[in-house]
mmCIF file of C-alpha atoms and ligand atoms in Angstrom:
data_model
loop_
_atom_site.group_PDB
_atom_site.id
_atom_site.type_symbol
_atom_site.label_atom_id
_atom_site.label_comp_id
_atom_site.label_asym_id
_atom_site.label_seq_id
_atom_site.Cartn_x
_atom_site.Cartn_y
_atom_site.Cartn_z
ATOM 1 C CA UNK A 15 35.867 -48.237 -11.942
ATOM 2 C CA UNK A 16 40.105 -46.957 -10.456
ATOM 3 C CA UNK A 17 40.895 -43.143 -10.622
ATOM 4 C CA UNK A 18 43.469 -42.448 -12.494
ATOM 5 C CA UNK A 19 46.478 -40.686 -10.661
ATOM 6 C CA UNK A 20 49.763 -39.060 -11.122
ATOM 7 C CA UNK A 21 51.729 -37.881 -8.875
ATOM 8 C CA UNK A 22 53.903 -34.497 -8.184
ATOM 9 C CA UNK A 23 56.165 -35.629 -6.044
ATOM 10 C CA UNK A 24 60.250 -34.396 -4.429
ATOM 11 C CA UNK A 25 60.429 -37.788 -2.755
ATOM 12 C CA UNK A 26 61.405 -37.470 0.372
ATOM 13 C CA UNK A 27 59.874 -40.441 3.161
ATOM 14 C CA UNK A 28 57.234 -38.468 3.655
ATOM 15 C CA UNK A 29 56.786 -38.929 -0.193
ATOM 16 C CA UNK A 30 57.703 -42.638 0.108
ATOM 17 C CA UNK A 31 54.541 -43.557 2.458
ATOM 18 C CA UNK A 32 52.585 -41.400 -0.452
ATOM 19 C CA UNK A 33 53.684 -43.392 -2.750
ATOM 20 C CA UNK A 34 53.455 -47.231 -1.406
ATOM 21 C CA UNK A 35 49.780 -45.692 -0.511
ATOM 22 C CA UNK A 36 49.047 -45.676 -4.363
ATOM 23 C CA UNK A 37 50.970 -48.677 -4.837
ATOM 24 C CA UNK A 38 48.797 -50.326 -2.206
ATOM 25 C CA UNK A 39 45.552 -48.902 -2.928
ATOM 26 C CA UNK A 40 42.957 -50.985 -6.143
ATOM 27 C CA UNK A 41 40.996 -48.094 -5.637
ATOM 28 C CA UNK A 42 43.472 -45.701 -7.771
ATOM 29 C CA UNK A 43 45.663 -46.748 -10.553
ATOM 30 C CA UNK A 44 49.064 -45.202 -9.949
ATOM 31 C CA UNK A 45 49.606 -43.522 -14.219
ATOM 32 C CA UNK A 46 52.284 -41.616 -13.943
ATOM 33 C CA UNK A 47 55.223 -39.919 -11.240
ATOM 34 C CA UNK A 48 56.713 -36.049 -11.779
ATOM 35 C CA UNK A 49 59.097 -34.687 -10.353
ATOM 36 C CA UNK A 50 60.554 -31.509 -8.515
ATOM 37 C CA UNK A 51 62.935 -30.489 -7.307
ATOM 38 C CA UNK A 52 62.323 -29.388 -3.032
ATOM 39 C CA UNK A 53 64.009 -31.761 0.724
ATOM 40 C CA UNK A 54 66.399 -32.137 -1.669
ATOM 41 C CA UNK A 55 68.167 -31.676 -5.888
ATOM 42 C CA UNK A 56 65.610 -32.425 -8.541
ATOM 43 C CA UNK A 57 68.123 -35.236 -9.381
ATOM 44 C CA UNK A 58 68.249 -36.567 -6.100
ATOM 45 C CA UNK A 59 63.934 -36.180 -5.397
ATOM 46 C CA UNK A 60 64.079 -38.216 -9.194
ATOM 47 C CA UNK A 61 66.604 -40.734 -8.312
ATOM 48 C CA UNK A 62 64.886 -41.459 -5.087
ATOM 49 C CA UNK A 63 61.679 -41.385 -7.053
ATOM 50 C CA UNK A 64 62.853 -44.261 -9.632
ATOM 51 C CA UNK A 65 64.511 -46.560 -6.784
ATOM 52 C CA UNK A 66 60.762 -46.296 -5.227
ATOM 53 C CA UNK A 67 59.060 -47.196 -7.655
ATOM 54 C CA UNK A 68 61.388 -50.255 -8.120
ATOM 55 C CA UNK A 69 60.728 -50.854 -4.541
ATOM 56 C CA UNK A 70 56.962 -51.530 -5.030
ATOM 57 C CA UNK A 71 57.421 -53.441 -7.988
ATOM 58 C CA UNK A 72 56.029 -49.978 -10.642
ATOM 59 C CA UNK A 73 59.207 -49.964 -13.277
ATOM 60 C CA UNK A 74 55.948 -49.679 -15.511
ATOM 61 C CA UNK A 75 55.054 -46.474 -14.004
ATOM 62 C CA UNK A 76 55.989 -43.346 -15.905
ATOM 63 C CA UNK A 77 58.690 -41.086 -14.475
ATOM 64 C CA UNK A 78 58.733 -37.416 -15.609
ATOM 65 C CA UNK A 79 61.662 -35.230 -14.698
ATOM 66 C CA UNK A 80 60.293 -31.337 -13.959
ATOM 67 C CA UNK A 81 61.744 -28.234 -12.747
ATOM 68 C CA UNK A 82 64.720 -27.894 -11.272
ATOM 69 C CA UNK A 83 64.063 -24.534 -9.288
ATOM 70 C CA UNK A 84 60.675 -22.461 -8.665
ATOM 71 C CA UNK A 85 58.967 -20.046 -11.350
ATOM 72 C CA UNK A 86 60.715 -16.545 -10.191
ATOM 73 C CA UNK A 87 62.605 -16.840 -7.607
ATOM 74 C CA UNK A 88 65.521 -19.014 -6.139
ATOM 75 C CA UNK A 89 64.455 -21.380 -3.120
ATOM 76 C CA UNK A 90 66.249 -20.250 -0.450
ATOM 77 C CA UNK A 91 68.360 -22.794 1.270
ATOM 78 C CA UNK A 92 67.515 -24.856 3.813
ATOM 79 C CA UNK A 93 69.487 -28.243 5.263
ATOM 80 C CA UNK A 94 66.160 -31.639 4.717
ATOM 81 C CA UNK A 95 64.944 -33.092 7.713
ATOM 82 C CA UNK A 96 64.601 -35.892 5.042
ATOM 83 C CA UNK A 97 68.673 -36.013 5.004
ATOM 84 C CA UNK A 98 71.598 -35.623 2.705
ATOM 85 C CA UNK A 99 69.529 -37.801 -0.233
ATOM 86 C CA UNK A 100 66.380 -37.004 0.445
ATOM 87 C CA UNK A 101 65.841 -40.810 2.582
ATOM 88 C CA UNK A 102 67.761 -39.366 5.544
ATOM 89 C CA UNK A 103 70.979 -41.102 3.830
ATOM 90 C CA UNK A 104 69.672 -44.598 2.971
ATOM 91 C CA UNK A 105 68.712 -43.883 -0.961
ATOM 92 C CA UNK A 106 71.253 -46.844 -1.883
ATOM 93 C CA UNK A 107 69.468 -49.191 0.165
ATOM 94 C CA UNK A 108 67.193 -49.529 -2.381
ATOM 95 C CA UNK A 109 66.951 -51.093 -5.255
ATOM 96 C CA UNK A 110 68.753 -49.279 -8.541
ATOM 97 C CA UNK A 111 66.299 -48.290 -10.935
ATOM 98 C CA UNK A 112 66.268 -50.905 -14.112
ATOM 99 C CA UNK A 113 65.302 -48.041 -16.546
ATOM 100 C CA UNK A 114 65.610 -44.092 -16.307
ATOM 101 C CA UNK A 115 63.361 -41.211 -16.056
ATOM 102 C CA UNK A 116 60.955 -41.151 -19.051
ATOM 103 C CA UNK A 117 61.841 -38.921 -22.327
ATOM 104 C CA UNK A 118 59.100 -37.083 -21.781
ATOM 105 C CA UNK A 119 59.668 -34.301 -19.269
ATOM 106 C CA UNK A 120 57.369 -33.534 -16.270
ATOM 107 C CA UNK A 121 54.949 -30.956 -18.247
ATOM 108 C CA UNK A 122 55.155 -32.511 -21.600
ATOM 109 C CA UNK A 123 53.305 -36.728 -19.489
ATOM 110 C CA UNK A 124 51.146 -34.768 -17.309
ATOM 111 C CA UNK A 125 49.849 -32.978 -20.753
ATOM 112 C CA UNK A 126 50.153 -36.674 -22.870
ATOM 113 C CA UNK A 127 48.691 -38.610 -19.747
ATOM 114 C CA UNK A 128 45.558 -35.996 -18.991
ATOM 115 C CA UNK A 129 45.015 -35.747 -23.123
ATOM 116 C CA UNK A 130 44.875 -39.594 -23.331
ATOM 117 C CA UNK A 131 42.728 -40.310 -20.392
ATOM 118 C CA UNK A 132 39.222 -41.836 -21.140
ATOM 119 C CA UNK A 133 37.969 -40.129 -17.678
ATOM 120 C CA UNK A 134 38.467 -37.744 -14.519
ATOM 121 C CA UNK A 135 42.283 -37.497 -13.324
ATOM 122 C CA UNK A 136 43.502 -36.838 -9.599
ATOM 123 C CA UNK A 137 46.859 -35.117 -9.655
ATOM 124 C CA UNK A 138 48.106 -35.829 -6.598
ATOM 125 C CA UNK A 139 51.220 -32.470 -5.642
ATOM 126 C CA UNK A 140 53.466 -33.390 -2.708
ATOM 127 C CA UNK A 141 56.406 -30.884 -3.256
ATOM 128 C CA UNK A 142 56.212 -27.408 -4.344
ATOM 129 C CA UNK A 143 53.529 -26.881 -7.378
ATOM 130 C CA UNK A 144 56.092 -25.098 -10.100
ATOM 131 C CA UNK A 145 55.198 -28.283 -12.431
ATOM 132 C CA UNK A 146 51.996 -28.203 -12.204
ATOM 133 C CA UNK A 147 51.834 -24.130 -12.641
ATOM 134 C CA UNK A 148 53.745 -24.451 -15.330
ATOM 135 C CA UNK A 149 50.927 -26.923 -17.407
ATOM 136 C CA UNK A 150 48.298 -24.711 -16.647
ATOM 137 C CA UNK A 151 50.172 -21.736 -17.486
ATOM 138 C CA UNK A 152 51.133 -23.841 -21.105
ATOM 139 C CA UNK A 153 48.684 -26.699 -21.307
ATOM 140 C CA UNK A 154 45.341 -24.812 -19.778
ATOM 141 C CA UNK A 155 43.388 -27.399 -21.951
ATOM 142 C CA UNK A 156 43.698 -30.112 -19.860
ATOM 143 C CA UNK A 157 42.168 -29.032 -16.228
ATOM 144 C CA UNK A 158 38.450 -30.405 -18.100
ATOM 145 C CA UNK A 159 40.768 -33.329 -18.006
ATOM 146 C CA UNK A 160 42.113 -32.966 -14.118
ATOM 147 C CA UNK A 161 38.946 -34.285 -11.693
ATOM 148 C CA UNK A 162 40.175 -32.616 -9.011
ATOM 149 C CA UNK A 163 44.301 -31.983 -7.012
ATOM 150 C CA UNK A 164 44.034 -33.200 -3.664
ATOM 151 C CA UNK A 165 47.601 -30.962 -2.871
ATOM 152 C CA UNK A 166 49.664 -31.095 0.686
ATOM 153 C CA UNK A 167 51.044 -27.832 1.285
ATOM 154 C CA UNK A 168 50.126 -24.788 3.242
ATOM 155 C CA UNK A 169 49.821 -24.089 6.787
ATOM 156 C CA UNK A 170 46.400 -21.828 8.200
ATOM 157 C CA UNK A 171 47.716 -21.498 11.545
ATOM 158 C CA UNK A 172 51.445 -21.056 10.887
ATOM 159 C CA UNK A 173 53.979 -22.716 9.215
ATOM 160 C CA UNK A 174 57.030 -25.094 9.994
ATOM 161 C CA UNK A 175 59.927 -23.283 7.890
ATOM 162 C CA UNK A 176 59.686 -20.564 9.068
ATOM 163 C CA UNK A 177 56.542 -18.958 11.112
ATOM 164 C CA UNK A 178 53.632 -19.153 8.912
ATOM 165 C CA UNK A 179 55.030 -20.465 5.768
ATOM 166 C CA UNK A 180 54.544 -23.979 5.163
ATOM 167 C CA UNK A 181 57.720 -26.819 3.198
ATOM 168 C CA UNK A 182 56.268 -26.670 -0.280
ATOM 169 C CA UNK A 183 54.604 -23.150 -0.647
ATOM 170 C CA UNK A 184 57.239 -21.426 0.811
ATOM 171 C CA UNK A 185 59.255 -22.862 -1.340
ATOM 172 C CA UNK A 186 57.810 -21.469 -4.684
ATOM 173 C CA UNK A 187 55.441 -19.368 -3.620
ATOM 174 C CA UNK A 188 54.420 -17.647 -6.928
ATOM 175 C CA UNK A 189 53.688 -21.043 -8.088
ATOM 176 C CA UNK A 190 51.064 -21.670 -5.389
ATOM 177 C CA UNK A 191 49.495 -18.531 -5.757
ATOM 178 C CA UNK A 192 49.114 -19.135 -9.485
ATOM 179 C CA UNK A 193 47.848 -23.542 -8.748
ATOM 180 C CA UNK A 194 45.625 -22.556 -5.822
ATOM 181 C CA UNK A 195 44.130 -19.281 -6.191
ATOM 182 C CA UNK A 196 44.876 -17.734 -9.885
ATOM 183 C CA UNK A 197 43.647 -21.179 -12.547
ATOM 184 C CA UNK A 198 39.453 -22.332 -11.436
ATOM 185 C CA UNK A 199 40.382 -26.543 -10.610
ATOM 186 C CA UNK A 200 38.919 -28.373 -8.519
ATOM 187 C CA UNK A 201 41.485 -28.614 -5.354
ATOM 188 C CA UNK A 202 41.124 -30.361 -1.996
ATOM 189 C CA UNK A 203 44.460 -28.498 -0.011
ATOM 190 C CA UNK A 204 45.310 -30.731 3.565
ATOM 191 C CA UNK A 205 47.725 -28.455 4.880
ATOM 192 C CA UNK A 206 49.849 -29.100 8.228
ATOM 193 C CA UNK A 207 47.953 -28.376 10.042
ATOM 194 C CA UNK A 208 46.217 -31.940 10.197
ATOM 195 C CA UNK A 209 49.164 -33.631 9.134
ATOM 196 C CA UNK A 210 50.972 -33.217 11.691
ATOM 197 C CA UNK A 211 47.968 -34.422 13.796
ATOM 198 C CA UNK A 212 48.377 -37.837 11.563
ATOM 199 C CA UNK A 213 51.540 -38.249 12.229
ATOM 200 C CA UNK A 214 52.619 -42.122 13.834
ATOM 201 C CA UNK A 215 54.470 -43.281 16.248
ATOM 202 C CA UNK A 216 57.656 -44.686 16.283
ATOM 203 C CA UNK A 217 56.240 -48.092 17.897
ATOM 204 C CA UNK A 218 53.606 -47.990 14.718
ATOM 205 C CA UNK A 219 56.392 -47.566 11.869
ATOM 206 C CA UNK A 220 58.740 -50.094 13.910
ATOM 207 C CA UNK A 221 55.099 -52.570 13.730
ATOM 208 C CA UNK A 222 55.188 -51.872 10.055
ATOM 209 C CA UNK A 223 58.506 -52.820 9.433
ATOM 210 C CA UNK A 224 57.062 -56.609 10.483
ATOM 211 C CA UNK A 225 54.881 -56.992 7.709
ATOM 212 C CA UNK A 226 56.311 -57.052 4.244
ATOM 213 C CA UNK A 227 60.129 -56.985 3.292
ATOM 214 C CA UNK A 228 58.324 -53.672 1.661
ATOM 215 C CA UNK A 229 57.171 -52.235 4.113
ATOM 216 C CA UNK A 230 60.968 -52.922 6.547
ATOM 217 C CA UNK A 231 62.354 -51.259 3.296
ATOM 218 C CA UNK A 232 59.901 -48.559 3.398
ATOM 219 C CA UNK A 233 60.741 -47.642 6.912
ATOM 220 C CA UNK A 234 64.097 -47.805 7.037
ATOM 221 C CA UNK A 235 64.173 -44.475 4.863
ATOM 222 C CA UNK A 236 63.018 -43.035 8.806
ATOM 223 C CA UNK A 237 65.692 -42.498 10.003
ATOM 224 C CA UNK A 238 67.394 -39.028 9.791
ATOM 225 C CA UNK A 239 63.640 -37.318 9.371
ATOM 226 C CA UNK A 240 62.396 -39.165 12.150
ATOM 227 C CA UNK A 241 64.790 -38.063 14.885
ATOM 228 C CA UNK A 242 63.755 -34.858 13.168
ATOM 229 C CA UNK A 243 60.187 -35.113 13.451
ATOM 230 C CA UNK A 244 60.657 -36.464 17.353
ATOM 231 C CA UNK A 245 61.903 -32.902 18.051
ATOM 232 C CA UNK A 246 59.522 -31.158 16.093
ATOM 233 C CA UNK A 247 56.615 -32.827 17.894
ATOM 234 C CA UNK A 248 58.404 -33.593 21.378
ATOM 235 C CA UNK A 249 57.363 -37.189 21.378
ATOM 236 C CA UNK A 250 58.109 -40.630 18.994
ATOM 237 C CA UNK A 251 56.586 -39.695 16.010
ATOM 238 C CA UNK A 252 56.926 -38.580 12.730
ATOM 239 C CA UNK A 253 54.593 -36.715 9.909
ATOM 240 C CA UNK A 254 53.716 -38.652 6.861
ATOM 241 C CA UNK A 255 52.193 -35.186 5.340
ATOM 242 C CA UNK A 256 52.189 -36.607 1.605
ATOM 243 C CA UNK A 257 50.087 -39.692 2.913
ATOM 244 C CA UNK A 258 47.073 -37.824 4.385
ATOM 245 C CA UNK A 259 46.739 -36.330 0.400
ATOM 246 C CA UNK A 260 47.129 -39.525 -1.235
ATOM 247 C CA UNK A 261 45.024 -41.020 1.419
ATOM 248 C CA UNK A 262 41.957 -38.045 0.628
ATOM 249 C CA UNK A 263 42.158 -38.956 -3.407
ATOM 250 C CA UNK A 264 42.343 -42.867 -2.128
ATOM 251 C CA UNK A 265 39.045 -42.238 -0.253
ATOM 252 C CA UNK A 266 38.178 -39.113 -0.973
ATOM 253 C CA UNK A 267 36.646 -37.667 2.047
ATOM 254 C CA UNK A 268 38.517 -40.424 4.041
ATOM 255 C CA UNK A 269 39.485 -36.180 5.546
ATOM 256 C CA UNK A 270 36.776 -33.423 6.511
ATOM 257 C CA UNK A 271 37.326 -29.817 4.277
ATOM 258 C CA UNK A 272 35.622 -27.166 4.606
ATOM 259 C CA UNK A 273 36.428 -24.460 1.994
ATOM 260 C CA UNK A 274 37.257 -21.501 2.669
ATOM 261 C CA UNK A 275 39.054 -18.217 0.077
ATOM 262 C CA UNK A 276 42.813 -18.419 0.031
ATOM 263 C CA UNK A 277 46.056 -16.123 -0.911
ATOM 264 C CA UNK A 278 49.388 -17.179 -0.677
ATOM 265 C CA UNK A 279 52.143 -14.261 0.851
ATOM 266 C CA UNK A 280 54.313 -13.935 -2.305
ATOM 267 C CA UNK A 281 55.872 -10.496 -0.587
ATOM 268 C CA UNK A 282 59.260 -10.466 0.729
ATOM 269 C CA UNK A 283 58.692 -10.153 4.217
ATOM 270 C CA UNK A 284 58.732 -12.645 6.973
ATOM 271 C CA UNK A 285 55.568 -13.789 6.210
ATOM 272 C CA UNK A 286 57.167 -15.505 2.388
ATOM 273 C CA UNK A 287 55.127 -18.135 1.833
ATOM 274 C CA UNK A 288 52.282 -18.391 4.298
ATOM 275 C CA UNK A 289 49.040 -19.692 3.234
ATOM 276 C CA UNK A 290 46.856 -17.027 4.024
ATOM 277 C CA UNK A 291 42.864 -18.193 4.683
ATOM 278 C CA UNK A 292 39.858 -15.799 4.903
ATOM 279 C CA UNK A 293 37.842 -17.379 7.315
ATOM 280 C CA UNK A 294 35.189 -13.886 7.950
ATOM 281 C CA UNK A 295 32.505 -15.039 7.433
ATOM 282 C CA UNK A 296 30.260 -13.233 4.785
ATOM 283 C CA UNK A 297 33.159 -12.768 2.876
ATOM 284 C CA UNK A 298 32.849 -12.910 -1.264
ATOM 285 C CA UNK A 299 35.124 -14.298 -2.423
ATOM 286 C CA UNK A 300 35.751 -16.022 -6.568
ATOM 287 C CA UNK A 301 37.180 -19.351 -5.266
ATOM 288 C CA UNK A 302 37.157 -20.996 -2.223
ATOM 289 C CA UNK A 303 39.737 -24.173 -2.219
ATOM 290 C CA UNK A 304 38.305 -26.668 -0.089
ATOM 291 C CA UNK A 305 40.796 -27.297 2.763
ATOM 292 C CA UNK A 306 40.953 -30.621 5.283
ATOM 293 C CA UNK A 307 40.617 -29.689 8.764
ATOM 294 C CA UNK A 308 40.116 -32.409 10.245
ATOM 295 C CA UNK A 309 40.318 -36.673 10.546
ATOM 296 C CA UNK A 310 39.392 -39.694 12.332
ATOM 297 C CA UNK A 311 42.801 -39.563 13.084
ATOM 298 C CA UNK A 312 43.119 -42.863 14.353
ATOM 299 C CA UNK A 313 40.717 -44.859 11.656
ATOM 300 C CA UNK A 314 43.375 -42.461 9.245
ATOM 301 C CA UNK A 315 45.959 -44.645 10.630
ATOM 302 C CA UNK A 316 44.433 -47.411 11.211
ATOM 303 C CA UNK A 317 44.002 -47.717 7.096
ATOM 304 C CA UNK A 318 47.234 -45.948 5.974
ATOM 305 C CA UNK A 319 48.749 -48.924 8.010
ATOM 306 C CA UNK A 320 46.320 -51.375 6.637
ATOM 307 C CA UNK A 321 47.058 -50.748 3.099
ATOM 308 C CA UNK A 322 50.719 -50.650 3.330
ATOM 309 C CA UNK A 323 50.972 -53.622 5.754
ATOM 310 C CA UNK A 324 50.280 -55.038 2.849
ATOM 311 C CA UNK A 325 52.564 -54.094 0.567
ATOM 312 C CA UNK A 326 53.923 -57.863 0.272
ATOM 313 C CA UNK A 327 51.309 -59.398 -0.608
ATOM 314 C CA UNK A 328 51.557 -57.132 -3.780
ATOM 315 C CA UNK A 329 54.798 -57.380 -4.880
HETATM 316 O O1 RIB B 402 56.195 -29.219 4.249
HETATM 317 C C1 RIB B 402 55.535 -31.024 4.909
HETATM 318 C C2 RIB B 402 56.229 -30.808 3.310
HETATM 319 O O2 RIB B 402 56.913 -30.179 2.771
HETATM 320 C C3 RIB B 402 55.796 -32.193 2.470
HETATM 321 O O3 RIB B 402 55.463 -32.374 1.292
HETATM 322 C C4 RIB B 402 57.172 -33.129 3.073
HETATM 323 O O4 RIB B 402 57.659 -34.342 1.434
HETATM 324 C C5 RIB B 402 57.824 -31.637 2.834
HETATM 325 O O5 RIB B 402 58.803 -31.425 0.924
HETATM 326 CA CA1 CA B 403 56.697 -33.645 -0.538
#
């Protein structure tokens, strides 16, 4: 039986690869997508999610529109590594969706899908955690239906938007603390320390583009993002952060995780939005998260290529 999967997302180039991986993987049944502000505005992330699902032949998947801003404090302005439209300026190359978002907002859609599920659902937040924090605050009963959260976010040894904060957590630190620290839902956190190590090379992308028209369209969304990551990484590659998190949802254990207590810095100091991981040997903490810190990197890239390279066959 496939694992029911819901992805909460702010597409986003790497979000696009994550959605494609979910659509290409028979181990999971993508039952819903919810959108959140983040890489670009909620209007753009929602339009991008609808267009990506149209590209993937998945107009059957409902899209619930979520939060347009963080829980408490505004997200500081940042020019997006994903281009002004969130997809390197190429959102317009994707098929126009034949449907709009679901009549239900993100929290309502999440609640109804979870209530209706006949087996535990994996929820994969790959943007700011605002929608998930709102869901758990408004409908705590749904925690019984969430098999696990697999969250892309945080940086254990450093950040990407500041020296210590990773973008998803930095965008709404209060929501991240609510979900990662205060709530008691089984959670695997996939931090940027690992996702950066899973970056794919320009040649990998070029080869993937040759496998199908859908894969070519996906790779066609990468130019701005790839250019940014060439600078970040210092070599011809780009991080597919969110696809690494979805890979863990599709194939549990593909990443190697270790349990640590965490906190999130919600101060207004230089470390606002930083993930604080307590790696002391003797610590008595109320909650620990499984934090993915290692993987067979070549094996993971081969898995991603194998799945994304079969996209054309599944359309
Ligand atoms: O820091 C990486 C995360 O921020 C990814 O989810 C990317 O899409 C951006 O949202
Ligand atoms: Ca994202």
